[in-house]
Amino acid sequence: MAVKRNDLGQKAQLPKIRRQGPIYIPVLFNSLKNGDKIALAQGITLIESTRNKDFERAEELVTRCLQVHSNSIRIGITGVPGVGKSTFIEAFGTHLTQMGKKVAVLAVDPSSSVTKGSILGDKTRMEKLAKDPNAFIRPSPAQDSLGGVAKRTRETIILCEAAGFDVVLVETVGVGQSETLVHSMVDFFLLLKLAGAGDELQGLKRGIMEMADALVINKADGENLKAVKLAMTEFKRALHLYPPKENAWSPEVLSCSSLNNLGIDAVWEMILKFLALTKENGHFGENRIAQNKNWFLQTVEEQLKFQFFGRETIKRKMANYLEQIANHTISPVAAAHELLNISNPGTDEIP
């Protein structure tokens, strides 16, 4: 990478982002907008912070980033554990960077229900892509967020787009039929499948299958090829059972070998067809507007919960009710009704 120099041939002194104390948002934003990956990582850390003092600065950063025009495409990638999501993303992302695209990967790792910690090891599983100068990989913990994505995935997408990334790949945790939340924040929803694993029956179920814009059967190599062909036939039949999509797109079934880099180009060509169709019929823009409305509603719900449970009086009342529930002097349902009834939403005071 070329070093920027001033008129005297000396190394240019760029504004430094403070690593200690509060981050100066205008400087952080300008660095992020210029494609600085360190600034992008710091920005994501800021918006993922749960400290009260960081909320306003995180909101300011996101607002500034929303003003940056972007022609990016957001792609959600999900599938059961072991389907090869990381291997597929590395092959797919490398294919895109070789075409000159800038690719951001937002990988969501499961969090322990006991220790609340996450391994966050996706960079080690995408070693080649992690070293690519046109790629950015950010693992984030799922924490207590449901639906296979992290709490601040939407905001992180906005930051990546402001930093100039053309393609944003969102890799979900990988827990099965419940991973539908990512569908509400991406343009294209790709479901990875396996052949010969009894997974074909899932094609008859509602939920994640009917939301997918494409099914890609991974590990189509070696002795597995015969099973892949059979699975493709079964999944194509299953997709005919679902009603037509509002965007007029007919979901496709493809196969690939991420390990051998086979069929990856066909997946991208399919996504380009999807883009051309949805932009022409106007659904692409309508979907982005719907995503923002959904973002607003979920943020309101989240803030209401945060404000309610953050009150000291509510904490004391809850401790009292929990003690009564443990002593079997009140039912959990009755305790919940009483707590909500004594709370007056119009004031911060609890009787």
Tab-separated table of C-alpha atoms in Angstrom:
chain	number	residue	atom	x	y	z
A	1	MET	CA	0.000	0.000	0.000
A	2	ALA	CA	1.458	3.390	-1.021
A	3	VAL	CA	2.346	5.799	1.778
A	4	LYS	CA	0.790	9.243	1.442
A	5	ARG	CA	3.357	12.054	1.365
A	6	ASN	CA	3.115	15.830	1.387
A	7	ASP	CA	4.583	18.308	-1.108
A	8	LEU	CA	8.029	18.025	0.496
A	9	GLY	CA	8.082	14.278	0.083
A	10	GLN	CA	7.653	13.728	3.813
A	11	LYS	CA	5.240	11.220	5.245
A	12	ALA	CA	1.880	12.888	5.744
A	13	GLN	CA	0.634	13.164	9.310
A	14	LEU	CA	-2.942	11.957	9.376
A	15	PRO	CA	-5.246	12.787	12.307
A	16	LYS	CA	-4.836	10.171	14.998
A	17	ILE	CA	-7.754	8.533	16.705
A	18	ARG	CA	-7.378	8.574	20.444
A	19	ARG	CA	-6.948	5.074	21.840
A	20	GLN	CA	-7.411	6.244	25.421
A	21	GLY	CA	-10.442	8.131	26.685
A	22	PRO	CA	-13.439	9.253	24.598
A	23	ILE	CA	-13.213	8.880	20.833
A	24	TYR	CA	-13.641	12.126	18.888
A	25	ILE	CA	-16.484	11.195	16.536
A	26	PRO	CA	-15.736	13.598	13.619
A	27	VAL	CA	-12.145	12.315	13.386
A	28	LEU	CA	-13.275	8.698	13.712
A	29	PHE	CA	-15.941	9.188	11.043
A	30	ASN	CA	-13.560	10.812	8.561
A	31	SER	CA	-11.008	8.044	9.016
A	32	LEU	CA	-13.714	5.404	8.651
A	33	LYS	CA	-15.102	7.064	5.518
A	34	ASN	CA	-11.613	7.009	4.006
A	35	GLY	CA	-11.513	3.232	4.393
A	36	ASP	CA	-9.393	2.997	7.545
A	37	LYS	CA	-10.034	-0.513	8.906
A	38	ILE	CA	-8.762	0.412	12.369
A	39	ALA	CA	-11.295	3.260	12.535
A	40	LEU	CA	-14.022	0.888	11.333
A	41	ALA	CA	-13.132	-1.644	14.029
A	42	GLN	CA	-13.140	1.094	16.681
A	43	GLY	CA	-16.484	2.358	15.438
A	44	ILE	CA	-18.017	-1.112	15.695
A	45	THR	CA	-16.604	-1.517	19.204
A	46	LEU	CA	-18.214	1.807	20.133
A	47	ILE	CA	-21.685	0.874	18.874
A	48	GLU	CA	-21.452	-2.550	20.547
A	49	SER	CA	-20.640	-0.925	23.890
A	50	THR	CA	-23.277	-1.278	26.611
A	51	ARG	CA	-22.018	1.689	28.621
A	52	ASN	CA	-24.482	4.545	28.928
A	53	LYS	CA	-21.841	7.179	28.153
A	54	ASP	CA	-21.179	5.588	24.757
A	55	PHE	CA	-24.785	5.594	23.510
A	56	GLU	CA	-24.928	9.209	22.323
A	57	ARG	CA	-21.550	9.059	20.584
A	58	ALA	CA	-22.480	5.766	18.919
A	59	GLU	CA	-25.757	7.303	17.736
A	60	GLU	CA	-23.875	10.301	16.314
A	61	LEU	CA	-21.493	8.014	14.423
A	62	VAL	CA	-24.303	5.937	12.927
A	63	THR	CA	-26.195	9.098	11.905
A	64	ARG	CA	-23.131	10.440	10.104
A	65	CYS	CA	-22.571	7.099	8.352
A	66	LEU	CA	-26.183	6.984	7.168
A	67	GLN	CA	-25.525	10.137	5.138
A	68	VAL	CA	-22.822	8.392	3.069
A	69	HIS	CA	-24.158	7.136	-0.273
A	70	SER	CA	-23.543	3.454	-0.878
A	71	ASN	CA	-24.352	1.001	-3.669
A	72	SER	CA	-23.601	-2.031	-1.553
A	73	ILE	CA	-25.441	-5.317	-1.414
A	74	ARG	CA	-26.172	-7.029	1.876
A	75	ILE	CA	-26.119	-10.822	1.791
A	76	GLY	CA	-27.207	-12.999	4.700
A	77	ILE	CA	-25.708	-16.491	4.861
A	78	THR	CA	-27.074	-19.130	7.187
A	79	GLY	CA	-27.142	-22.885	7.635
A	80	VAL	CA	-26.791	-25.537	10.305
A	81	PRO	CA	-23.455	-25.961	12.141
A	82	GLY	CA	-21.063	-28.005	10.030
A	83	VAL	CA	-22.543	-26.984	6.683
A	84	GLY	CA	-19.346	-25.087	5.868
A	85	LYS	CA	-20.427	-21.451	6.211
A	86	SER	CA	-16.945	-20.122	6.971
A	87	THR	CA	-15.334	-22.143	4.183
A	88	PHE	CA	-17.990	-20.955	1.739
A	89	ILE	CA	-17.627	-17.317	2.808
A	90	GLU	CA	-13.856	-17.438	2.396
A	91	ALA	CA	-14.160	-18.906	-1.112
A	92	PHE	CA	-17.006	-16.541	-2.051
A	93	GLY	CA	-15.353	-13.475	-0.519
A	94	THR	CA	-12.028	-14.228	-2.210
A	95	HIS	CA	-13.834	-14.606	-5.544
A	96	LEU	CA	-15.327	-11.142	-5.067
A	97	THR	CA	-12.102	-9.431	-3.980
A	98	GLN	CA	-10.350	-10.886	-7.033
A	99	MET	CA	-13.001	-9.079	-9.085
A	100	GLY	CA	-12.034	-5.826	-7.370
A	101	LYS	CA	-14.882	-5.788	-4.830
A	102	LYS	CA	-14.400	-4.701	-1.236
A	103	VAL	CA	-15.954	-7.309	1.050
A	104	ALA	CA	-16.933	-7.013	4.717
A	105	VAL	CA	-17.770	-10.169	6.662
A	106	LEU	CA	-19.824	-9.849	9.844
A	107	ALA	CA	-19.579	-13.206	11.592
A	108	VAL	CA	-21.787	-13.844	14.618
A	109	ASP	CA	-20.456	-16.377	17.129
A	110	PRO	CA	-22.637	-18.148	19.694
A	111	SER	CA	-22.268	-16.992	23.286
A	112	SER	CA	-22.112	-19.320	26.254
A	113	SER	CA	-25.289	-19.328	28.321
A	114	VAL	CA	-23.105	-20.024	31.383
A	115	THR	CA	-20.061	-17.730	31.072
A	116	LYS	CA	-21.594	-15.319	28.478
A	117	GLY	CA	-18.311	-15.518	26.544
A	118	SER	CA	-17.656	-16.239	22.845
A	119	ILE	CA	-14.659	-17.734	21.064
A	120	LEU	CA	-14.801	-15.267	18.125
A	121	GLY	CA	-12.550	-17.500	16.029
A	122	ASP	CA	-13.914	-16.810	12.545
A	123	LYS	CA	-10.763	-14.999	11.420
A	124	THR	CA	-8.738	-18.144	12.045
A	125	ARG	CA	-11.152	-20.140	9.881
A	126	MET	CA	-10.907	-17.570	7.066
A	127	GLU	CA	-7.149	-17.140	7.140
A	128	LYS	CA	-6.742	-16.318	3.450
A	129	LEU	CA	-9.587	-13.793	3.357
A	130	ALA	CA	-8.443	-12.214	6.628
A	131	LYS	CA	-5.138	-11.283	4.955
A	132	ASP	CA	-6.820	-9.841	1.853
A	133	PRO	CA	-6.424	-6.030	1.769
A	134	ASN	CA	-9.876	-5.722	0.173
A	135	ALA	CA	-11.592	-7.686	2.940
A	136	PHE	CA	-12.631	-6.939	6.509
A	137	ILE	CA	-13.775	-9.623	8.956
A	138	ARG	CA	-15.482	-8.715	12.200
A	139	PRO	CA	-16.624	-11.458	14.595
A	140	SER	CA	-19.215	-10.405	17.163
A	141	PRO	CA	-20.849	-12.307	20.032
A	142	ALA	CA	-24.531	-13.185	19.756
A	143	GLN	CA	-24.922	-12.588	23.530
A	144	ASP	CA	-28.630	-12.863	24.385
A	145	SER	CA	-29.805	-11.793	20.935
A	146	LEU	CA	-32.083	-14.271	19.171
A	147	GLY	CA	-32.331	-15.037	15.470
A	148	GLY	CA	-28.670	-15.837	14.841
A	149	VAL	CA	-27.374	-12.250	14.675
A	150	ALA	CA	-25.811	-9.815	17.140
A	151	LYS	CA	-27.660	-6.863	18.703
A	152	ARG	CA	-25.804	-4.247	16.666
A	153	THR	CA	-25.551	-6.054	13.338
A	154	ARG	CA	-27.719	-3.441	11.572
A	155	GLU	CA	-25.555	-0.566	12.781
A	156	THR	CA	-22.397	-2.475	11.879
A	157	ILE	CA	-23.671	-2.903	8.322
A	158	ILE	CA	-24.165	0.868	8.052
A	159	LEU	CA	-20.596	1.511	9.228
A	160	CYS	CA	-19.161	-0.996	6.731
A	161	GLU	CA	-21.067	0.630	3.879
A	162	ALA	CA	-19.833	4.087	4.898
A	163	ALA	CA	-16.281	2.679	4.864
A	164	GLY	CA	-16.714	1.846	1.177
A	165	PHE	CA	-17.403	-1.897	1.200
A	166	ASP	CA	-19.307	-3.096	-1.859
A	167	VAL	CA	-20.542	-6.381	-0.413
A	168	VAL	CA	-21.490	-7.040	3.212
A	169	LEU	CA	-21.769	-10.720	4.152
A	170	VAL	CA	-23.613	-11.527	7.385
A	171	GLU	CA	-22.839	-15.005	8.679
A	172	THR	CA	-25.324	-16.168	11.302
A	173	VAL	CA	-24.675	-18.394	14.300
A	174	GLY	CA	-26.131	-21.464	12.622
A	175	VAL	CA	-28.895	-22.869	14.825
A	176	GLY	CA	-31.511	-24.026	12.351
A	177	GLN	CA	-35.097	-23.008	11.612
A	178	SER	CA	-35.179	-19.998	13.978
A	179	GLU	CA	-32.566	-17.945	12.153
A	180	THR	CA	-34.952	-15.602	10.394
A	181	LEU	CA	-34.001	-12.239	11.918
A	182	VAL	CA	-31.150	-11.792	9.444
A	183	HIS	CA	-33.761	-11.827	6.666
A	184	SER	CA	-35.012	-8.440	7.894
A	185	MET	CA	-31.630	-6.743	7.448
A	186	VAL	CA	-30.234	-8.048	4.142
A	187	ASP	CA	-31.055	-7.775	0.440
A	188	PHE	CA	-30.376	-11.418	-0.418
A	189	PHE	CA	-30.852	-14.369	1.921
A	190	LEU	CA	-28.763	-17.450	1.112
A	191	LEU	CA	-29.359	-20.768	2.844
A	192	LEU	CA	-26.551	-23.333	2.790
A	193	LYS	CA	-27.582	-26.981	2.846
A	194	LEU	CA	-25.996	-30.408	3.073
A	195	ALA	CA	-26.896	-33.491	1.043
A	196	GLY	CA	-27.446	-36.912	2.519
A	197	ALA	CA	-27.929	-35.630	6.052
A	198	GLY	CA	-31.703	-36.050	6.281
A	199	ASP	CA	-31.968	-32.329	5.636
A	200	GLU	CA	-34.264	-32.735	2.640
A	201	LEU	CA	-37.261	-33.112	4.970
A	202	GLN	CA	-36.703	-29.543	6.139
A	203	GLY	CA	-37.739	-28.427	2.675
A	204	LEU	CA	-41.314	-29.298	3.563
A	205	LYS	CA	-41.318	-27.026	6.629
A	206	ARG	CA	-42.220	-23.368	6.844
A	207	GLY	CA	-39.876	-20.810	8.323
A	208	ILE	CA	-36.365	-20.327	7.104
A	209	MET	CA	-36.913	-22.260	3.863
A	210	GLU	CA	-39.648	-20.007	2.545
A	211	MET	CA	-37.596	-16.907	3.359
A	212	ALA	CA	-34.520	-18.023	1.427
A	213	ASP	CA	-33.773	-16.429	-1.936
A	214	ALA	CA	-31.497	-19.312	-2.817
A	215	LEU	CA	-30.492	-22.738	-1.542
A	216	VAL	CA	-26.876	-23.696	-2.123
A	217	ILE	CA	-25.871	-27.278	-1.381
A	218	ASN	CA	-22.292	-27.194	-0.183
A	219	LYS	CA	-19.627	-29.924	-0.237
A	220	ALA	CA	-20.586	-31.024	-3.759
A	221	ASP	CA	-17.433	-33.015	-4.370
A	222	GLY	CA	-16.034	-36.557	-4.311
A	223	GLU	CA	-18.411	-39.349	-3.396
A	224	ASN	CA	-21.028	-36.834	-2.315
A	225	LEU	CA	-21.939	-35.766	-5.867
A	226	LYS	CA	-24.687	-38.339	-6.309
A	227	ALA	CA	-26.346	-37.338	-3.050
A	228	VAL	CA	-26.089	-33.675	-4.035
A	229	LYS	CA	-27.938	-34.226	-7.315
A	230	LEU	CA	-30.713	-36.085	-5.498
A	231	ALA	CA	-30.954	-33.360	-2.851
A	232	MET	CA	-31.163	-30.628	-5.496
A	233	THR	CA	-34.145	-32.391	-7.087
A	234	GLU	CA	-35.902	-32.729	-3.725
A	235	PHE	CA	-35.319	-29.088	-2.744
A	236	LYS	CA	-36.524	-27.801	-6.128
A	237	ARG	CA	-39.756	-29.756	-5.664
A	238	ALA	CA	-40.181	-28.384	-2.150
A	239	LEU	CA	-39.761	-24.777	-3.300
A	240	HIS	CA	-42.738	-25.178	-5.646
A	241	LEU	CA	-44.962	-25.643	-2.583
A	242	TYR	CA	-44.398	-22.080	-1.426
A	243	PRO	CA	-46.377	-19.076	-2.723
A	244	PRO	CA	-44.608	-16.653	-5.120
A	245	LYS	CA	-42.454	-13.989	-3.497
A	246	GLU	CA	-43.515	-10.338	-3.547
A	247	ASN	CA	-40.305	-9.391	-5.320
A	248	ALA	CA	-41.170	-11.700	-8.268
A	249	TRP	CA	-37.961	-13.676	-7.721
A	250	SER	CA	-38.078	-17.466	-7.986
A	251	PRO	CA	-35.616	-19.013	-5.497
A	252	GLU	CA	-32.928	-21.120	-7.139
A	253	VAL	CA	-31.127	-24.261	-6.015
A	254	LEU	CA	-27.421	-24.493	-6.744
A	255	SER	CA	-24.526	-26.636	-5.600
A	256	CYS	CA	-20.902	-25.816	-4.909
A	257	SER	CA	-17.681	-27.109	-3.452
A	258	SER	CA	-16.187	-24.375	-1.280
A	259	LEU	CA	-13.127	-26.512	-0.640
A	260	ASN	CA	-12.391	-26.947	-4.348
A	261	ASN	CA	-13.737	-23.520	-5.335
A	262	LEU	CA	-16.308	-25.009	-7.723
A	263	GLY	CA	-19.654	-23.340	-8.428
A	264	ILE	CA	-18.782	-20.161	-6.497
A	265	ASP	CA	-18.947	-18.000	-9.624
A	266	ALA	CA	-22.429	-19.337	-10.398
A	267	VAL	CA	-23.651	-18.181	-6.977
A	268	TRP	CA	-22.481	-14.619	-7.671
A	269	GLU	CA	-24.042	-14.621	-11.149
A	270	MET	CA	-27.337	-15.682	-9.588
A	271	ILE	CA	-27.152	-12.825	-7.057
A	272	LEU	CA	-26.504	-10.362	-9.882
A	273	LYS	CA	-29.669	-11.615	-11.627
A	274	PHE	CA	-31.576	-11.098	-8.398
A	275	LEU	CA	-30.240	-7.537	-8.117
A	276	ALA	CA	-31.161	-6.684	-11.688
A	277	LEU	CA	-34.710	-7.971	-11.243
A	278	THR	CA	-35.460	-6.381	-7.859
A	279	LYS	CA	-33.959	-3.016	-8.775
A	280	GLU	CA	-35.948	-2.947	-12.005
A	281	ASN	CA	-39.284	-3.744	-10.333
A	282	GLY	CA	-38.563	-1.415	-7.390
A	283	HIS	CA	-38.586	-4.052	-4.664
A	284	PHE	CA	-34.936	-3.507	-3.741
A	285	GLY	CA	-35.607	0.059	-2.586
A	286	GLU	CA	-38.898	-0.895	-0.930
A	287	ASN	CA	-37.136	-3.629	1.015
A	288	ARG	CA	-34.496	-1.197	2.286
A	289	ILE	CA	-37.259	1.147	3.523
A	290	ALA	CA	-39.017	-1.778	5.240
A	291	GLN	CA	-35.728	-2.727	6.894
A	292	ASN	CA	-35.331	0.773	8.336
A	293	LYS	CA	-38.899	0.752	9.671
A	294	ASN	CA	-38.287	-2.623	11.289
A	295	TRP	CA	-35.026	-1.287	12.731
A	296	PHE	CA	-36.953	1.621	14.268
A	297	LEU	CA	-39.599	-0.618	15.853
A	298	GLN	CA	-37.050	-3.023	17.296
A	299	THR	CA	-34.981	-0.140	18.662
A	300	VAL	CA	-38.056	1.290	20.416
A	301	GLU	CA	-38.780	-2.105	21.961
A	302	GLU	CA	-35.171	-2.509	23.058
A	303	GLN	CA	-35.012	0.972	24.589
A	304	LEU	CA	-38.276	0.470	26.469
A	305	LYS	CA	-36.913	-2.720	28.030
A	306	PHE	CA	-33.613	-1.024	28.854
A	307	GLN	CA	-35.291	1.977	30.485
A	308	PHE	CA	-37.796	-0.147	32.403
A	309	PHE	CA	-35.350	-2.657	33.847
A	310	GLY	CA	-32.760	0.048	34.447
A	311	ARG	CA	-34.855	1.821	37.096
A	312	GLU	CA	-33.648	1.261	40.641
A	313	THR	CA	-37.227	1.091	41.938
A	314	ILE	CA	-38.060	-1.625	39.414
A	315	LYS	CA	-34.949	-3.570	40.417
A	316	ARG	CA	-36.031	-3.468	44.078
A	317	LYS	CA	-39.582	-4.475	43.234
A	318	MET	CA	-38.352	-7.360	41.082
A	319	ALA	CA	-36.079	-8.614	43.860
A	320	ASN	CA	-39.061	-8.590	46.198
A	321	TYR	CA	-41.273	-10.478	43.744
A	322	LEU	CA	-38.528	-13.020	43.029
A	323	GLU	CA	-38.312	-13.736	46.753
A	324	GLN	CA	-42.092	-14.191	46.952
A	325	ILE	CA	-42.002	-16.539	43.963
A	326	ALA	CA	-39.259	-18.601	45.627
A	327	ASN	CA	-41.408	-18.847	48.795
A	328	HIS	CA	-44.481	-19.825	46.716
A	329	THR	CA	-46.486	-16.884	48.073
A	330	ILE	CA	-47.281	-15.563	44.597
A	331	SER	CA	-47.368	-17.039	41.105
A	332	PRO	CA	-44.935	-15.762	38.426
A	333	VAL	CA	-47.870	-14.611	36.287
A	334	ALA	CA	-49.510	-12.705	39.144
A	335	ALA	CA	-46.188	-11.116	40.094
A	336	ALA	CA	-45.642	-9.944	36.521
A	337	HIS	CA	-49.140	-8.427	36.362
A	338	GLU	CA	-48.658	-6.602	39.645
A	339	LEU	CA	-45.251	-5.235	38.628
A	340	LEU	CA	-46.602	-3.897	35.348
A	341	ASN	CA	-49.747	-2.477	36.945
A	342	ILE	CA	-47.885	-0.473	39.591
A	343	SER	CA	-45.560	0.961	36.956
A	344	ASN	CA	-46.822	4.200	35.454
A	345	PRO	CA	-45.376	4.555	31.911
A	346	GLY	CA	-45.934	8.337	32.033
A	347	THR	CA	-43.493	8.984	34.894
A	348	ASP	CA	-40.207	7.725	36.253
A	349	GLU	CA	-41.690	7.275	39.719
A	350	ILE	CA	-42.999	3.949	41.032
A	351	PRO	CA	-45.414	4.044	44.009
